[in-house]
């Protein structure tokens, strides 16, 4: 009868809901995980993630730092960290991260050809993320910085629900369309109970190299206003500067190649 079918469906639904979220399991050898995220692509998230990982190591030489590129479709870490080649396997069939500037790095870019597009459906992407999280021999890390892909989809949810995360940092430009997506990113992390450490305002101001006139190309204080609305801290302002772009493109990020510069 329809009533018994309804009862069976209700019972099944109750069983599924009672399981709750997947149990979080730490990554072996990793003390703290910090995720760098943005709702929107093209706001300089990978550049910021790479430089933050290098800055963490530079600020305290006793700390071991790793960098995980979780952007399966558009991995940037290999180029920015000047790394090429395939990871070696340990006797336990775990991948060994590639290392440069003292940072242990893992990326899908080490496993596929640089120019090959990744034409994968969601399930294959989730399987790849699981491997990057669980089948890497990180050694002993104080911090693992994860460069998340843009958006608030499967990858972000999977990472947030499967490993304990110390905090998330949201990167945005002051532009209105970027702020809309940055806000969604903040709300997503709050929904899955990941602490949001604060926001970074990237490409905040451009200074003409000749006349030194400053122009707010993407707007002035958009991220600051959003942070105030959400009750969050602004962790820093990063200018729109050619050195930041050039150094990352050449595989020598500004924190390591020009540590005394304003940028």
Coordinates of N, CA and C in Angstrom, one line a residue, residues 13-151:
X13 N 15.1 7.3 4.8 CA 15.7 8.7 4.9 C 16.3 8.9 6.3
X14 N 15.6 8.4 7.3 CA 16.1 8.6 8.7 C 17.4 7.9 8.9
X15 N 17.5 6.7 8.3 CA 18.8 5.9 8.4 C 20.0 6.7 7.7
X16 N 19.7 7.3 6.5 CA 20.7 8.0 5.8 C 21.1 9.3 6.6
X17 N 20.1 10.0 7.1 CA 20.4 11.2 7.8 C 21.2 10.9 9.1
X18 N 20.9 9.8 9.7 CA 21.5 9.5 11.0 C 23.0 9.2 10.9
X19 N 23.4 8.8 9.6 CA 24.9 8.6 9.4 C 25.7 9.9 9.5
X20 N 25.0 11.0 9.2 CA 25.7 12.3 9.2 C 26.8 12.5 8.2
X21 N 27.7 13.4 8.5 CA 28.8 13.7 7.5 C 29.9 12.6 7.7
X22 N 30.7 12.4 6.7 CA 31.8 11.4 6.8 C 32.7 11.8 7.9
X23 N 33.2 10.8 8.6 CA 34.1 11.1 9.8 C 35.5 11.7 9.3
X24 N 35.8 12.8 9.8 CA 37.1 13.4 9.4 C 38.3 12.6 9.9
X25 N 39.2 12.4 9.0 CA 40.4 11.7 9.4 C 41.7 12.5 9.0
X26 N 42.5 12.8 10.0 CA 43.7 13.6 9.7 C 44.6 13.0 8.7
X27 N 45.3 13.9 7.9 CA 46.4 13.4 7.0 C 47.6 13.0 7.8
X28 N 48.1 11.8 7.6 CA 49.2 11.3 8.4 C 50.4 12.3 8.3
X29 N 50.9 12.7 9.5 CA 52.1 13.5 9.5 C 51.9 15.0 9.4
X30 N 50.6 15.4 9.2 CA 50.3 16.8 9.0 C 49.6 17.4 10.3
X31 N 50.2 18.4 10.9 CA 49.7 19.0 12.1 C 48.5 20.0 11.8
X32 N 48.7 20.9 10.9 CA 47.7 21.9 10.6 C 47.4 22.1 9.1
X33 N 46.2 22.1 8.8 CA 45.8 22.3 7.4 C 45.1 23.7 7.2
X34 N 45.6 24.5 6.3 CA 45.0 25.8 6.0 C 44.6 25.8 4.5
X35 N 43.4 26.1 4.2 CA 42.9 26.1 2.8 C 42.8 27.5 2.3
X36 N 43.3 27.7 1.1 CA 43.2 29.0 0.4 C 42.1 28.9 -0.6
X37 N 41.1 29.7 -0.6 CA 39.9 29.6 -1.5 C 39.4 30.9 -2.0
X38 N 38.7 30.8 -3.1 CA 38.0 32.0 -3.6 C 36.7 31.5 -4.3
X39 N 35.7 32.2 -4.3 CA 34.5 31.8 -5.0 C 34.7 31.9 -6.5
X40 N 35.6 32.8 -6.9 CA 35.7 33.1 -8.3 C 37.1 32.8 -8.8
X41 N 37.3 32.4 -10.1 CA 38.6 32.2 -10.6 C 39.2 33.5 -11.1
X42 N 40.5 33.5 -11.2 CA 41.2 34.7 -11.7 C 41.4 35.9 -10.7
X43 N 41.3 35.5 -9.4 CA 41.5 36.6 -8.4 C 42.9 36.5 -7.8
X44 N 43.8 35.6 -8.3 CA 45.1 35.5 -7.7 C 45.3 34.5 -6.6
X45 N 44.4 33.6 -6.5 CA 44.4 32.6 -5.3 C 45.6 31.8 -5.3
X46 N 46.0 31.2 -6.4 CA 47.2 30.3 -6.5 C 48.4 31.1 -6.2
X47 N 48.5 32.3 -6.7 CA 49.7 33.1 -6.5 C 49.8 33.4 -5.0
X48 N 48.7 33.7 -4.4 CA 48.7 34.0 -2.9 C 49.0 32.8 -2.1
X49 N 48.4 31.6 -2.5 CA 48.7 30.4 -1.8 C 50.2 30.0 -1.8
X50 N 50.8 30.1 -3.0 CA 52.2 29.8 -3.1 C 53.1 30.7 -2.2
X51 N 52.8 32.0 -2.3 CA 53.6 33.0 -1.5 C 53.3 32.8 0.0
X52 N 52.1 32.5 0.4 CA 51.8 32.2 1.8 C 52.6 31.0 2.3
X53 N 52.6 29.9 1.5 CA 53.4 28.7 1.9 C 54.9 29.1 2.1
X54 N 55.4 29.9 1.2 CA 56.8 30.3 1.3 C 57.0 31.2 2.5
X55 N 56.1 32.1 2.7 CA 56.2 33.0 3.9 C 56.1 32.3 5.2
X56 N 55.3 31.3 5.3 CA 55.2 30.5 6.5 C 56.6 29.9 6.9
X57 N 57.2 29.4 5.8 CA 58.5 28.7 6.0 C 59.6 29.8 6.3
X58 N 59.5 31.0 5.6 CA 60.5 32.0 5.8 C 60.4 32.6 7.2
X59 N 59.2 32.7 7.7 CA 59.0 33.4 9.0 C 59.5 32.5 10.2
X60 N 59.6 31.2 10.0 CA 60.1 30.3 11.0 C 60.7 29.1 10.4
X61 N 62.1 29.1 10.4 CA 62.8 28.1 9.7 C 62.7 26.7 10.4
X62 N 62.1 26.7 11.6 CA 61.9 25.4 12.2 C 60.7 24.7 11.8
X63 N 59.8 25.4 11.0 CA 58.6 24.8 10.6 C 58.7 24.1 9.2
X64 N 58.1 22.9 9.1 CA 58.0 22.3 7.8 C 56.7 22.6 7.1
X65 N 56.7 23.0 5.8 CA 55.5 23.4 5.1 C 55.3 22.6 3.9
X66 N 54.1 22.2 3.6 CA 53.7 21.6 2.3 C 52.7 22.4 1.6
X67 N 52.6 22.1 0.3 CA 51.6 22.8 -0.6 C 50.9 21.8 -1.5
X68 N 49.6 21.7 -1.3 CA 48.8 20.8 -2.1 C 48.0 21.6 -3.1
X69 N 48.1 21.3 -4.4 CA 47.4 21.9 -5.5 C 46.1 21.1 -5.7
X70 N 45.0 21.5 -5.2 CA 43.7 20.8 -5.3 C 42.9 21.2 -6.6
X71 N 43.5 22.0 -7.4 CA 42.8 22.4 -8.6 C 43.1 21.4 -9.7
X72 N 42.3 20.5 -9.9 CA 42.5 19.3 -10.8 C 42.5 19.8 -12.2
X73 N 41.6 20.7 -12.6 CA 41.5 21.1 -14.0 C 42.5 22.1 -14.4
X74 N 42.9 22.9 -13.5 CA 43.9 24.0 -13.8 C 45.0 24.1 -12.8
X75 N 45.9 23.1 -12.7 CA 46.9 23.2 -11.7 C 48.0 24.2 -12.0
X76 N 48.3 25.1 -11.1 CA 49.3 26.2 -11.3 C 50.6 26.0 -10.5
X77 N 50.5 25.2 -9.5 CA 51.7 25.1 -8.6 C 52.9 24.6 -9.3
X78 N 52.9 23.6 -10.2 CA 54.2 23.2 -10.8 C 54.9 24.4 -11.5
X79 N 54.2 25.2 -12.2 CA 54.9 26.3 -12.9 C 55.4 27.4 -11.9
X80 N 54.5 27.7 -10.9 CA 54.8 28.8 -10.0 C 56.0 28.3 -9.0
X81 N 56.1 27.0 -8.8 CA 57.2 26.6 -7.9 C 58.3 26.0 -8.6
X82 N 58.3 26.1 -10.0 CA 59.4 25.7 -10.8 C 59.7 24.2 -10.7
X83 N 58.7 23.4 -10.7 CA 58.8 22.0 -10.5 C 58.3 21.2 -11.7
X84 N 59.1 20.1 -12.1 CA 58.6 19.3 -13.2 C 59.0 17.8 -12.8
X85 N 58.3 16.9 -13.5 CA 58.6 15.5 -13.2 C 57.5 14.7 -12.5
X86 N 57.7 13.4 -12.4 CA 56.7 12.6 -11.8 C 57.2 12.2 -10.4
X87 N 56.2 12.2 -9.4 CA 56.6 11.8 -8.1 C 57.1 10.3 -8.0
X88 N 58.1 10.1 -7.2 CA 58.6 8.7 -7.0 C 57.6 8.1 -6.0
X89 N 57.6 6.7 -6.0 CA 56.7 6.0 -5.1 C 57.6 5.4 -4.0
X90 N 57.0 5.4 -2.8 CA 57.7 4.8 -1.6 C 57.4 3.3 -1.6
X91 N 58.1 2.5 -0.8 CA 57.8 1.0 -0.7 C 56.3 0.8 -0.4
X92 N 55.6 1.7 0.2 CA 54.2 1.6 0.6 C 53.3 2.1 -0.5
X93 N 53.8 2.4 -1.7 CA 53.1 2.9 -2.8 C 52.5 4.3 -2.6
X94 N 53.1 5.1 -1.8 CA 52.7 6.4 -1.6 C 53.6 7.3 -2.5
X95 N 53.0 8.4 -2.9 CA 53.7 9.4 -3.8 C 54.6 10.3 -2.9
X96 N 55.8 10.5 -3.4 CA 56.7 11.4 -2.7 C 56.5 12.8 -3.3
X97 N 56.2 13.8 -2.5 CA 56.1 15.2 -3.0 C 57.4 15.7 -3.7
X98 N 57.2 16.5 -4.7 CA 58.4 17.2 -5.3 C 58.7 18.4 -4.4
X99 N 60.0 18.8 -4.3 CA 60.4 19.8 -3.4 C 61.2 20.9 -4.0
X100 N 60.8 22.2 -3.7 CA 61.6 23.3 -4.1 C 61.5 24.4 -3.1
X101 N 62.5 25.2 -2.9 CA 62.5 26.3 -1.9 C 62.2 25.8 -0.5
X102 N 62.4 24.5 -0.3 CA 62.1 23.9 1.0 C 60.6 23.5 1.2
X103 N 59.8 23.7 0.2 CA 58.4 23.4 0.3 C 58.1 22.1 -0.4
X104 N 57.4 21.1 0.3 CA 57.0 19.9 -0.3 C 55.7 20.1 -1.1
X105 N 55.7 19.8 -2.4 CA 54.5 20.1 -3.3 C 53.9 18.9 -3.9
X106 N 52.6 18.9 -4.0 CA 51.9 17.8 -4.8 C 50.8 18.5 -5.6
X107 N 50.7 18.0 -6.9 CA 49.8 18.6 -7.8 C 49.4 17.6 -8.9
X108 N 48.2 17.7 -9.4 CA 47.8 16.9 -10.6 C 48.7 17.2 -11.8
X109 N 49.3 18.4 -11.8 CA 50.2 18.8 -12.8 C 51.5 17.9 -12.9
X110 N 51.8 17.2 -11.8 CA 53.0 16.3 -11.9 C 52.6 15.0 -12.5
X111 N 51.3 14.7 -12.7 CA 50.9 13.4 -13.1 C 50.4 13.3 -14.5
X112 N 50.1 14.5 -15.1 CA 49.7 14.6 -16.5 C 50.6 15.5 -17.3
X113 N 50.5 15.4 -18.6 CA 51.2 16.2 -19.5 C 50.8 17.7 -19.3
X114 N 51.7 18.6 -19.4 CA 51.5 20.0 -19.1 C 50.4 20.6 -20.0
X115 N 50.4 20.2 -21.3 CA 49.4 20.8 -22.2 C 48.1 19.9 -22.4
X116 N 48.0 18.8 -21.7 CA 46.9 17.9 -21.9 C 45.7 18.4 -21.0
X117 N 44.5 18.6 -21.7 CA 43.3 19.0 -20.9 C 42.8 17.8 -20.1
X118 N 42.3 18.0 -19.0 CA 41.7 16.9 -18.2 C 40.2 16.9 -18.4
X119 N 39.8 15.9 -19.2 CA 38.3 15.8 -19.5 C 37.7 14.7 -18.7
X120 N 37.4 15.1 -17.4 CA 36.9 14.1 -16.4 C 35.6 14.6 -15.9
X121 N 34.8 13.5 -15.6 CA 33.6 13.8 -14.8 C 33.8 13.9 -13.3
X122 N 32.8 14.3 -12.6 CA 32.9 14.5 -11.2 C 33.5 13.4 -10.4
X123 N 33.1 12.1 -10.6 CA 33.5 11.0 -9.8 C 35.0 10.8 -10.0
X124 N 35.6 11.0 -11.2 CA 37.0 10.8 -11.4 C 37.8 11.9 -10.7
X125 N 37.2 13.1 -10.7 CA 37.9 14.2 -10.0 C 38.0 13.9 -8.5
X126 N 36.8 13.4 -7.9 CA 36.8 13.1 -6.5 C 37.8 12.0 -6.1
X127 N 37.9 11.0 -7.0 CA 38.9 9.9 -6.8 C 40.3 10.5 -6.8
X128 N 40.6 11.4 -7.7 CA 41.9 12.1 -7.8 C 42.2 12.9 -6.5
X129 N 41.2 13.6 -6.0 CA 41.4 14.4 -4.8 C 41.7 13.5 -3.6
X130 N 41.0 12.3 -3.6 CA 41.2 11.4 -2.5 C 42.6 10.9 -2.5
X131 N 43.2 10.6 -3.7 CA 44.5 10.1 -3.8 C 45.5 11.2 -3.4
X132 N 45.3 12.5 -3.8 CA 46.2 13.5 -3.5 C 46.2 13.8 -2.0
X133 N 45.1 13.5 -1.3 CA 45.0 13.7 0.1 C 45.6 12.5 0.9
X134 N 45.3 11.3 0.5 CA 45.6 10.1 1.3 C 46.8 9.3 0.8
X135 N 47.2 9.5 -0.5 CA 48.2 8.6 -1.0 C 49.5 9.4 -1.3
X136 N 49.8 10.3 -0.4 CA 51.1 11.1 -0.5 C 51.8 11.0 0.8
X137 N 53.1 10.7 0.7 CA 54.0 10.7 1.9 C 54.5 12.1 2.2
X138 N 53.8 12.8 3.1 CA 54.2 14.2 3.4 C 55.3 14.3 4.4
X139 N 55.7 13.1 5.0 CA 56.7 13.2 6.1 C 56.0 13.8 7.3
X140 N 56.7 14.8 7.9 CA 56.2 15.5 9.1 C 56.1 17.0 8.7
X141 N 54.8 17.4 8.6 CA 54.6 18.8 8.3 C 53.9 19.6 9.4
X142 N 54.4 20.8 9.7 CA 53.7 21.7 10.6 C 52.5 22.3 9.9
X143 N 52.6 22.7 8.7 CA 51.5 23.3 7.9 C 51.4 22.7 6.5
X144 N 50.2 22.4 6.2 CA 49.9 22.0 4.8 C 48.9 23.1 4.2
X145 N 49.4 23.8 3.2 CA 48.6 24.8 2.6 C 47.9 24.2 1.4
X146 N 46.6 24.2 1.3 CA 45.8 23.6 0.2 C 45.3 24.8 -0.7
X147 N 45.7 24.8 -2.0 CA 45.2 25.7 -3.0 C 44.0 25.1 -3.6
X148 N 42.8 25.6 -3.2 CA 41.5 25.0 -3.6 C 41.2 25.5 -5.0
X149 N 40.4 24.8 -5.8 CA 39.9 25.3 -7.1 C 38.8 26.4 -6.8
X150 N 38.5 27.2 -7.8 CA 37.5 28.2 -7.5 C 36.1 27.6 -7.4
X151 N 35.2 28.2 -6.7 CA 33.8 27.7 -6.6 C 33.5 27.1 -5.2

